[in-house]
Amino acid sequence: MLNVEQVKERFLQYARSFLTGTDQDFDHGIKVKIAHTLRVLAVMKEIVKNQDFEEEEVKLACIIALLHDVGRFSQWQKFQSYVDTDECNHCEEGERILRDEALIEVFVPETRQYDEIILQAVKWHGKVSIPVNLPQKEKLFCEIIRDADRTDILYLASKEKEFDFLFAHYADGDKKLNPQIARLLHKKSPVNFKFIRNKMDILALRVSLIWQYTFIDAMLYVKREGYVEKMIALFEEKYPEYDQSDLNLIKEELQEVYGLFDDEDP
Ligand SMILES: [Fe+2]
């Protein structure tokens, strides 16, 4: 039997072992990821509520939420950065720690039955797409953690303090939306980081998360909470010099998708 509370305790013990107690900036970086993980766990509990999952599958989803960013701590320790590079991608780092350092046996001592599902979910949770040939069960749990993770990104972007952190370091350039991104929005395709040139492009990338949801309940949760609208409103307030017609286009693309689900709101 899986035990979520035990995994949570062990995860917290592991993550807190990176705290120095002396270097405040360094410790802040660790605490940010602990807080993110706990929020993703809370969102995961919301998502699985309405799914036709067995009790053990619910627990597995919660354990994946707890472990999905386990690679962030050593990434921060080595680079003091959360930017994924060829040298260190936190998804692969997480898989490596769990598999090669056998930490999965420490976090989940009860059974080896779910190892491959957990490892694949950790490995693919932050990639642009997941392999088409993943077995069905692995794919399901990959998709669910991707949805929970996306939800937390949109939550953060809707909060004023974190909004600045998520947007401020991007350039301004011509203050217009990259036309290639406009085409992707129109097709309701994902927006890849390679198209990002300015703050409006990153806004569009974040809006495009909405049509990448697999679990519609998770997307409807974001819709109900108004995270994306709040993010766009903050953008308008903070960057009024950006092209208003491009901003309207982004809003229209969002409403087009949200409109499809108007009847499903309680
Ligand atoms: Fe992640």
PDB file of C-alpha atoms and ligand atoms in Angstrom:
ATOM      1  CA  MET A   1       0.000   0.000   0.000  1.00  0.00           C
ATOM      2  CA  LEU A   2       1.340   3.408  -0.974  1.00  0.00           C
ATOM      3  CA  ASN A   3       1.601   5.963   1.812  1.00  0.00           C
ATOM      4  CA  VAL A   4       1.414   9.592   0.637  1.00  0.00           C
ATOM      5  CA  GLU A   5       2.046  11.133   4.058  1.00  0.00           C
ATOM      6  CA  GLN A   6       5.223   9.107   4.451  1.00  0.00           C
ATOM      7  CA  VAL A   7       6.484  10.187   1.017  1.00  0.00           C
ATOM      8  CA  LYS A   8       5.657  13.786   1.922  1.00  0.00           C
ATOM      9  CA  GLU A   9       7.678  13.567   5.136  1.00  0.00           C
ATOM     10  CA  ARG A  10      10.632  12.008   3.341  1.00  0.00           C
ATOM     11  CA  PHE A  11      10.436  14.514   0.522  1.00  0.00           C
ATOM     12  CA  LEU A  12      10.438  17.419   2.984  1.00  0.00           C
ATOM     13  CA  GLN A  13      13.351  15.891   4.845  1.00  0.00           C
ATOM     14  CA  TYR A  14      15.261  15.509   1.568  1.00  0.00           C
ATOM     15  CA  ALA A  15      14.479  19.023   0.303  1.00  0.00           C
ATOM     16  CA  ARG A  16      15.257  20.674   3.633  1.00  0.00           C
ATOM     17  CA  SER A  17      18.625  18.895   3.759  1.00  0.00           C
ATOM     18  CA  PHE A  18      19.723  21.402   1.078  1.00  0.00           C
ATOM     19  CA  LEU A  19      19.058  24.399   3.337  1.00  0.00           C
ATOM     20  CA  THR A  20      22.204  26.049   4.618  1.00  0.00           C
ATOM     21  CA  GLY A  21      20.677  28.052   7.471  1.00  0.00           C
ATOM     22  CA  THR A  22      23.191  30.826   6.695  1.00  0.00           C
ATOM     23  CA  ASP A  23      22.797  31.823   3.027  1.00  0.00           C
ATOM     24  CA  GLN A  24      19.354  33.441   2.817  1.00  0.00           C
ATOM     25  CA  ASP A  25      19.253  33.836  -0.954  1.00  0.00           C
ATOM     26  CA  PHE A  26      20.271  30.246  -1.512  1.00  0.00           C
ATOM     27  CA  ASP A  27      17.736  28.988   1.022  1.00  0.00           C
ATOM     28  CA  HIS A  28      14.999  31.095  -0.574  1.00  0.00           C
ATOM     29  CA  GLY A  29      15.562  29.213  -3.852  1.00  0.00           C
ATOM     30  CA  ILE A  30      15.031  25.907  -2.058  1.00  0.00           C
ATOM     31  CA  LYS A  31      11.949  27.095  -0.160  1.00  0.00           C
ATOM     32  CA  VAL A  32      10.337  28.345  -3.384  1.00  0.00           C
ATOM     33  CA  LYS A  33      10.478  24.830  -4.818  1.00  0.00           C
ATOM     34  CA  ILE A  34       9.229  23.191  -1.636  1.00  0.00           C
ATOM     35  CA  ALA A  35       6.232  25.562  -1.680  1.00  0.00           C
ATOM     36  CA  HIS A  36       5.648  24.865  -5.390  1.00  0.00           C
ATOM     37  CA  THR A  37       5.667  21.116  -4.758  1.00  0.00           C
ATOM     38  CA  LEU A  38       3.136  21.384  -1.935  1.00  0.00           C
ATOM     39  CA  ARG A  39       0.828  23.536  -4.093  1.00  0.00           C
ATOM     40  CA  VAL A  40       1.100  21.041  -6.961  1.00  0.00           C
ATOM     41  CA  LEU A  41       0.147  18.312  -4.484  1.00  0.00           C
ATOM     42  CA  ALA A  42      -2.942  20.321  -3.447  1.00  0.00           C
ATOM     43  CA  VAL A  43      -3.925  20.871  -7.107  1.00  0.00           C
ATOM     44  CA  MET A  44      -3.373  17.183  -7.812  1.00  0.00           C
ATOM     45  CA  LYS A  45      -5.809  16.277  -5.049  1.00  0.00           C
ATOM     46  CA  GLU A  46      -8.384  18.545  -6.739  1.00  0.00           C
ATOM     47  CA  ILE A  47      -7.803  16.996 -10.168  1.00  0.00           C
ATOM     48  CA  VAL A  48      -8.036  13.358  -9.062  1.00  0.00           C
ATOM     49  CA  LYS A  49     -11.241  14.003  -7.099  1.00  0.00           C
ATOM     50  CA  ASN A  50     -13.347  13.843 -10.238  1.00  0.00           C
ATOM     51  CA  GLN A  51     -11.460  11.073 -11.996  1.00  0.00           C
ATOM     52  CA  ASP A  52     -12.483   7.477 -12.015  1.00  0.00           C
ATOM     53  CA  PHE A  53      -9.314   6.433 -10.201  1.00  0.00           C
ATOM     54  CA  GLU A  54      -8.720   3.520  -7.843  1.00  0.00           C
ATOM     55  CA  GLU A  55      -7.526   4.501  -4.363  1.00  0.00           C
ATOM     56  CA  GLU A  56      -3.993   3.361  -5.172  1.00  0.00           C
ATOM     57  CA  GLU A  57      -3.961   5.447  -8.370  1.00  0.00           C
ATOM     58  CA  VAL A  58      -4.988   8.535  -6.413  1.00  0.00           C
ATOM     59  CA  LYS A  59      -2.072   7.934  -4.061  1.00  0.00           C
ATOM     60  CA  LEU A  60       0.287   7.357  -6.973  1.00  0.00           C
ATOM     61  CA  ALA A  61      -0.745  10.673  -8.550  1.00  0.00           C
ATOM     62  CA  CYS A  62      -0.083  12.442  -5.221  1.00  0.00           C
ATOM     63  CA  ILE A  63       3.330  10.784  -4.897  1.00  0.00           C
ATOM     64  CA  ILE A  64       4.245  11.894  -8.417  1.00  0.00           C
ATOM     65  CA  ALA A  65       3.210  15.436  -7.457  1.00  0.00           C
ATOM     66  CA  LEU A  66       5.573  15.258  -4.487  1.00  0.00           C
ATOM     67  CA  LEU A  67       8.495  13.901  -6.499  1.00  0.00           C
ATOM     68  CA  HIS A  68       8.076  15.636  -9.867  1.00  0.00           C
ATOM     69  CA  ASP A  69      10.572  18.427  -9.121  1.00  0.00           C
ATOM     70  CA  VAL A  70      12.964  16.405  -6.984  1.00  0.00           C
ATOM     71  CA  GLY A  71      15.730  17.315  -9.448  1.00  0.00           C
ATOM     72  CA  ARG A  72      15.355  21.030  -8.682  1.00  0.00           C
ATOM     73  CA  PHE A  73      17.288  20.872  -5.423  1.00  0.00           C
ATOM     74  CA  SER A  74      20.543  19.498  -6.770  1.00  0.00           C
ATOM     75  CA  GLN A  75      20.127  21.736  -9.844  1.00  0.00           C
ATOM     76  CA  TRP A  76      19.967  24.750  -7.515  1.00  0.00           C
ATOM     77  CA  GLN A  77      22.864  23.477  -5.452  1.00  0.00           C
ATOM     78  CA  LYS A  78      25.081  23.045  -8.521  1.00  0.00           C
ATOM     79  CA  PHE A  79      24.088  26.119 -10.540  1.00  0.00           C
ATOM     80  CA  GLN A  80      22.023  28.452  -8.314  1.00  0.00           C
ATOM     81  CA  SER A  81      19.711  28.641 -11.282  1.00  0.00           C
ATOM     82  CA  TYR A  82      16.492  27.009 -12.388  1.00  0.00           C
ATOM     83  CA  VAL A  83      17.223  27.482 -16.080  1.00  0.00           C
ATOM     84  CA  ASP A  84      17.267  24.084 -17.768  1.00  0.00           C
ATOM     85  CA  THR A  85      20.282  23.599 -20.008  1.00  0.00           C
ATOM     86  CA  ASP A  86      21.818  20.745 -21.988  1.00  0.00           C
ATOM     87  CA  GLU A  87      24.106  20.233 -19.032  1.00  0.00           C
ATOM     88  CA  CYS A  88      21.313  20.077 -16.479  1.00  0.00           C
ATOM     89  CA  ASN A  89      17.639  19.627 -17.152  1.00  0.00           C
ATOM     90  CA  HIS A  90      15.736  19.278 -13.898  1.00  0.00           C
ATOM     91  CA  CYS A  91      13.408  16.583 -15.261  1.00  0.00           C
ATOM     92  CA  GLU A  92      16.293  14.336 -16.255  1.00  0.00           C
ATOM     93  CA  GLU A  93      18.147  15.230 -13.072  1.00  0.00           C
ATOM     94  CA  GLY A  94      15.097  14.103 -11.085  1.00  0.00           C
ATOM     95  CA  GLU A  95      14.901  10.822 -12.937  1.00  0.00           C
ATOM     96  CA  ARG A  96      18.634  10.277 -12.440  1.00  0.00           C
ATOM     97  CA  ILE A  97      18.482  10.894  -8.697  1.00  0.00           C
ATOM     98  CA  LEU A  98      15.532   8.578  -8.248  1.00  0.00           C
ATOM     99  CA  ARG A  99      16.890   5.829 -10.495  1.00  0.00           C
ATOM    100  CA  ASP A 100      20.690   5.950 -10.293  1.00  0.00           C
ATOM    101  CA  GLU A 101      20.940   7.062  -6.700  1.00  0.00           C
ATOM    102  CA  ALA A 102      18.054   4.699  -5.908  1.00  0.00           C
ATOM    103  CA  LEU A 103      16.235   7.429  -4.002  1.00  0.00           C
ATOM    104  CA  ILE A 104      12.957   6.063  -5.282  1.00  0.00           C
ATOM    105  CA  GLU A 105      13.477   3.166  -2.882  1.00  0.00           C
ATOM    106  CA  VAL A 106      13.884   5.651  -0.036  1.00  0.00           C
ATOM    107  CA  PHE A 107      10.826   7.713  -0.931  1.00  0.00           C
ATOM    108  CA  VAL A 108       8.629   4.739  -1.804  1.00  0.00           C
ATOM    109  CA  PRO A 109       9.979   1.764   0.169  1.00  0.00           C
ATOM    110  CA  GLU A 110       6.789  -0.338   0.037  1.00  0.00           C
ATOM    111  CA  THR A 111       6.792  -1.524  -3.550  1.00  0.00           C
ATOM    112  CA  ARG A 112       8.710  -1.398  -6.817  1.00  0.00           C
ATOM    113  CA  GLN A 113       5.490  -1.874  -8.788  1.00  0.00           C
ATOM    114  CA  TYR A 114       5.074   1.795  -9.726  1.00  0.00           C
ATOM    115  CA  ASP A 115       8.706   2.767 -10.276  1.00  0.00           C
ATOM    116  CA  GLU A 116       8.522   3.045 -14.059  1.00  0.00           C
ATOM    117  CA  ILE A 117       5.343   5.160 -13.933  1.00  0.00           C
ATOM    118  CA  ILE A 118       6.897   7.532 -11.387  1.00  0.00           C
ATOM    119  CA  LEU A 119      10.226   7.748 -13.224  1.00  0.00           C
ATOM    120  CA  GLN A 120       8.637   8.444 -16.612  1.00  0.00           C
ATOM    121  CA  ALA A 121       6.339  11.092 -15.108  1.00  0.00           C
ATOM    122  CA  VAL A 122       9.303  12.846 -13.490  1.00  0.00           C
ATOM    123  CA  LYS A 123      11.350  12.608 -16.680  1.00  0.00           C
ATOM    124  CA  TRP A 124       8.688  14.015 -19.014  1.00  0.00           C
ATOM    125  CA  HIS A 125       6.719  16.404 -16.808  1.00  0.00           C
ATOM    126  CA  GLY A 126       8.427  19.553 -18.088  1.00  0.00           C
ATOM    127  CA  LYS A 127       9.254  18.649 -21.680  1.00  0.00           C
ATOM    128  CA  VAL A 128       7.534  20.276 -24.660  1.00  0.00           C
ATOM    129  CA  SER A 129       5.875  16.969 -25.521  1.00  0.00           C
ATOM    130  CA  ILE A 130       5.901  13.380 -24.353  1.00  0.00           C
ATOM    131  CA  PRO A 131       6.919  10.387 -26.489  1.00  0.00           C
ATOM    132  CA  VAL A 132       4.063   8.888 -28.491  1.00  0.00           C
ATOM    133  CA  ASN A 133       5.139   5.353 -27.633  1.00  0.00           C
ATOM    134  CA  LEU A 134       4.862   5.683 -23.845  1.00  0.00           C
ATOM    135  CA  PRO A 135       2.713   2.891 -22.390  1.00  0.00           C
ATOM    136  CA  GLN A 136      -0.829   4.014 -21.593  1.00  0.00           C
ATOM    137  CA  LYS A 137      -0.475   4.080 -17.820  1.00  0.00           C
ATOM    138  CA  GLU A 138       2.837   5.976 -17.934  1.00  0.00           C
ATOM    139  CA  LYS A 139       1.268   8.433 -20.355  1.00  0.00           C
ATOM    140  CA  LEU A 140      -1.755   9.032 -18.116  1.00  0.00           C
ATOM    141  CA  PHE A 141       0.372   9.912 -15.104  1.00  0.00           C
ATOM    142  CA  CYS A 142       2.690  12.058 -17.240  1.00  0.00           C
ATOM    143  CA  GLU A 143      -0.317  14.018 -18.454  1.00  0.00           C
ATOM    144  CA  ILE A 144      -1.781  14.468 -15.007  1.00  0.00           C
ATOM    145  CA  ILE A 145       1.416  15.877 -13.488  1.00  0.00           C
ATOM    146  CA  ARG A 146       1.848  18.166 -16.491  1.00  0.00           C
ATOM    147  CA  ASP A 147      -1.667  19.508 -15.878  1.00  0.00           C
ATOM    148  CA  ALA A 148      -1.063  20.016 -12.150  1.00  0.00           C
ATOM    149  CA  ASP A 149       2.263  21.737 -12.848  1.00  0.00           C
ATOM    150  CA  ARG A 150       0.732  24.039 -15.514  1.00  0.00           C
ATOM    151  CA  THR A 151      -1.986  25.002 -13.075  1.00  0.00           C
ATOM    152  CA  ASP A 152       0.579  26.192 -10.559  1.00  0.00           C
ATOM    153  CA  ILE A 153       2.436  28.240 -13.193  1.00  0.00           C
ATOM    154  CA  LEU A 154      -0.820  30.001 -14.090  1.00  0.00           C
ATOM    155  CA  TYR A 155      -1.638  30.506 -10.410  1.00  0.00           C
ATOM    156  CA  LEU A 156       1.764  32.150  -9.842  1.00  0.00           C
ATOM    157  CA  ALA A 157       1.415  34.344 -12.926  1.00  0.00           C
ATOM    158  CA  SER A 158      -1.900  35.619 -11.566  1.00  0.00           C
ATOM    159  CA  LYS A 159      -0.261  36.876  -8.348  1.00  0.00           C
ATOM    160  CA  GLU A 160       1.287  40.322  -8.494  1.00  0.00           C
ATOM    161  CA  LYS A 161       4.514  39.472  -6.671  1.00  0.00           C
ATOM    162  CA  GLU A 162       5.297  36.380  -8.681  1.00  0.00           C
ATOM    163  CA  PHE A 163       4.084  37.977 -11.923  1.00  0.00           C
ATOM    164  CA  ASP A 164       7.041  40.370 -11.806  1.00  0.00           C
ATOM    165  CA  PHE A 165       9.415  37.500 -11.215  1.00  0.00           C
ATOM    166  CA  LEU A 166       7.977  35.521 -14.123  1.00  0.00           C
ATOM    167  CA  PHE A 167       7.914  38.401 -16.642  1.00  0.00           C
ATOM    168  CA  ALA A 168      10.405  41.127 -15.739  1.00  0.00           C
ATOM    169  CA  HIS A 169      13.561  39.476 -17.035  1.00  0.00           C
ATOM    170  CA  TYR A 170      12.264  39.101 -20.602  1.00  0.00           C
ATOM    171  CA  ALA A 171      13.242  41.757 -23.158  1.00  0.00           C
ATOM    172  CA  ASP A 172      10.809  44.326 -24.617  1.00  0.00           C
ATOM    173  CA  GLY A 173      11.975  44.519 -28.251  1.00  0.00           C
ATOM    174  CA  ASP A 174       9.305  45.865 -30.610  1.00  0.00           C
ATOM    175  CA  LYS A 175       6.589  45.334 -27.943  1.00  0.00           C
ATOM    176  CA  LYS A 176       4.555  43.285 -30.377  1.00  0.00           C
ATOM    177  CA  LEU A 177       3.564  39.642 -30.505  1.00  0.00           C
ATOM    178  CA  ASN A 178       5.819  37.447 -32.617  1.00  0.00           C
ATOM    179  CA  PRO A 179       3.650  36.706 -35.737  1.00  0.00           C
ATOM    180  CA  GLN A 180       4.744  33.064 -35.613  1.00  0.00           C
ATOM    181  CA  ILE A 181       3.244  32.852 -32.124  1.00  0.00           C
ATOM    182  CA  ALA A 182       0.043  34.507 -33.339  1.00  0.00           C
ATOM    183  CA  ARG A 183      -0.275  31.694 -35.886  1.00  0.00           C
ATOM    184  CA  LEU A 184       0.265  29.064 -33.185  1.00  0.00           C
ATOM    185  CA  LEU A 185      -2.397  30.682 -31.003  1.00  0.00           C
ATOM    186  CA  HIS A 186      -4.808  30.661 -33.893  1.00  0.00           C
ATOM    187  CA  LYS A 187      -4.232  26.936 -34.432  1.00  0.00           C
ATOM    188  CA  LYS A 188      -4.458  26.345 -30.639  1.00  0.00           C
ATOM    189  CA  SER A 189      -1.001  24.803 -30.754  1.00  0.00           C
ATOM    190  CA  PRO A 190       1.560  24.851 -27.941  1.00  0.00           C
ATOM    191  CA  VAL A 191       4.042  27.746 -28.024  1.00  0.00           C
ATOM    192  CA  ASN A 192       7.639  26.643 -27.784  1.00  0.00           C
ATOM    193  CA  PHE A 193      10.219  28.689 -25.842  1.00  0.00           C
ATOM    194  CA  LYS A 194      12.277  29.067 -29.026  1.00  0.00           C
ATOM    195  CA  PHE A 195       9.752  31.645 -30.346  1.00  0.00           C
ATOM    196  CA  ILE A 196      10.017  33.887 -27.296  1.00  0.00           C
ATOM    197  CA  ARG A 197      11.474  37.358 -27.975  1.00  0.00           C
ATOM    198  CA  ASN A 198       9.683  39.593 -25.496  1.00  0.00           C
ATOM    199  CA  LYS A 199       7.264  39.817 -22.570  1.00  0.00           C
ATOM    200  CA  MET A 200       4.170  39.571 -24.745  1.00  0.00           C
ATOM    201  CA  ASP A 201       5.460  36.382 -26.338  1.00  0.00           C
ATOM    202  CA  ILE A 202       5.877  34.815 -22.915  1.00  0.00           C
ATOM    203  CA  LEU A 203       2.350  35.950 -22.002  1.00  0.00           C
ATOM    204  CA  ALA A 204       1.076  34.145 -25.095  1.00  0.00           C
ATOM    205  CA  LEU A 205       3.094  31.039 -24.215  1.00  0.00           C
ATOM    206  CA  ARG A 206       1.434  30.972 -20.804  1.00  0.00           C
ATOM    207  CA  VAL A 207      -2.043  31.501 -22.276  1.00  0.00           C
ATOM    208  CA  SER A 208      -1.380  28.599 -24.652  1.00  0.00           C
ATOM    209  CA  LEU A 209      -1.118  26.285 -21.637  1.00  0.00           C
ATOM    210  CA  ILE A 210      -4.925  26.403 -21.504  1.00  0.00           C
ATOM    211  CA  TRP A 211      -5.419  24.304 -24.611  1.00  0.00           C
ATOM    212  CA  GLN A 212      -2.727  21.865 -23.633  1.00  0.00           C
ATOM    213  CA  TYR A 213      -4.693  20.454 -20.703  1.00  0.00           C
ATOM    214  CA  THR A 214      -5.547  16.761 -20.860  1.00  0.00           C
ATOM    215  CA  PHE A 215      -7.774  16.770 -17.780  1.00  0.00           C
ATOM    216  CA  ILE A 216     -10.554  19.203 -18.545  1.00  0.00           C
ATOM    217  CA  ASP A 217     -11.468  19.437 -14.845  1.00  0.00           C
ATOM    218  CA  ALA A 218      -8.044  20.943 -14.190  1.00  0.00           C
ATOM    219  CA  MET A 219      -8.522  23.479 -16.985  1.00  0.00           C
ATOM    220  CA  LEU A 220     -12.004  24.333 -15.690  1.00  0.00           C
ATOM    221  CA  TYR A 221     -10.498  24.899 -12.243  1.00  0.00           C
ATOM    222  CA  VAL A 222      -8.107  27.470 -13.780  1.00  0.00           C
ATOM    223  CA  LYS A 223     -11.023  29.036 -15.665  1.00  0.00           C
ATOM    224  CA  ARG A 224     -13.147  29.293 -12.518  1.00  0.00           C
ATOM    225  CA  GLU A 225     -10.274  30.799 -10.552  1.00  0.00           C
ATOM    226  CA  GLY A 226      -9.702  33.345 -13.349  1.00  0.00           C
ATOM    227  CA  TYR A 227      -5.921  32.889 -13.241  1.00  0.00           C
ATOM    228  CA  VAL A 228      -5.341  33.674 -16.915  1.00  0.00           C
ATOM    229  CA  GLU A 229      -7.563  36.758 -16.909  1.00  0.00           C
ATOM    230  CA  LYS A 230      -5.735  38.025 -13.809  1.00  0.00           C
ATOM    231  CA  MET A 231      -2.374  37.409 -15.493  1.00  0.00           C
ATOM    232  CA  ILE A 232      -3.485  39.338 -18.602  1.00  0.00           C
ATOM    233  CA  ALA A 233      -4.870  42.192 -16.456  1.00  0.00           C
ATOM    234  CA  LEU A 234      -1.542  42.445 -14.622  1.00  0.00           C
ATOM    235  CA  PHE A 235       0.237  42.504 -17.968  1.00  0.00           C
ATOM    236  CA  GLU A 236      -1.955  45.375 -19.198  1.00  0.00           C
ATOM    237  CA  GLU A 237      -1.395  47.304 -16.001  1.00  0.00           C
ATOM    238  CA  LYS A 238       2.368  46.864 -15.923  1.00  0.00           C
ATOM    239  CA  TYR A 239       3.186  47.027 -19.622  1.00  0.00           C
ATOM    240  CA  PRO A 240       0.659  49.448 -21.188  1.00  0.00           C
ATOM    241  CA  GLU A 241       3.142  50.306 -23.943  1.00  0.00           C
ATOM    242  CA  TYR A 242       2.700  46.875 -25.562  1.00  0.00           C
ATOM    243  CA  ASP A 243       0.577  46.598 -28.705  1.00  0.00           C
ATOM    244  CA  GLN A 244      -3.076  46.635 -27.638  1.00  0.00           C
ATOM    245  CA  SER A 245      -4.406  44.894 -30.754  1.00  0.00           C
ATOM    246  CA  ASP A 246      -1.988  41.996 -30.180  1.00  0.00           C
ATOM    247  CA  LEU A 247      -3.158  41.806 -26.594  1.00  0.00           C
ATOM    248  CA  ASN A 248      -6.778  41.731 -27.771  1.00  0.00           C
ATOM    249  CA  LEU A 249      -5.895  38.891 -30.116  1.00  0.00           C
ATOM    250  CA  ILE A 250      -4.461  36.873 -27.211  1.00  0.00           C
ATOM    251  CA  LYS A 251      -7.646  37.535 -25.204  1.00  0.00           C
ATOM    252  CA  GLU A 252      -9.840  36.460 -28.111  1.00  0.00           C
ATOM    253  CA  GLU A 253      -7.953  33.184 -28.542  1.00  0.00           C
ATOM    254  CA  LEU A 254      -8.406  32.478 -24.840  1.00  0.00           C
ATOM    255  CA  GLN A 255     -12.119  33.293 -24.922  1.00  0.00           C
ATOM    256  CA  GLU A 256     -12.580  31.103 -27.968  1.00  0.00           C
ATOM    257  CA  VAL A 257     -11.424  28.097 -25.945  1.00  0.00           C
ATOM    258  CA  TYR A 258     -13.115  29.109 -22.695  1.00  0.00           C
ATOM    259  CA  GLY A 259     -16.363  29.671 -24.597  1.00  0.00           C
ATOM    260  CA  LEU A 260     -16.444  25.997 -25.546  1.00  0.00           C
ATOM    261  CA  PHE A 261     -16.790  25.124 -21.868  1.00  0.00           C
ATOM    262  CA  ASP A 262     -19.234  27.807 -20.698  1.00  0.00           C
ATOM    263  CA  ASP A 263     -21.965  25.241 -20.081  1.00  0.00           C
ATOM    264  CA  GLU A 264     -19.713  23.116 -17.918  1.00  0.00           C
ATOM    265  CA  ASP A 265     -19.346  25.695 -15.198  1.00  0.00           C
ATOM    266  CA  PRO A 266     -21.276  24.749 -12.087  1.00  0.00           C
TER     267      PRO A 266
HETATM  268 FE    FE B   1       9.332  20.812 -12.946  1.00  0.00          FE
END
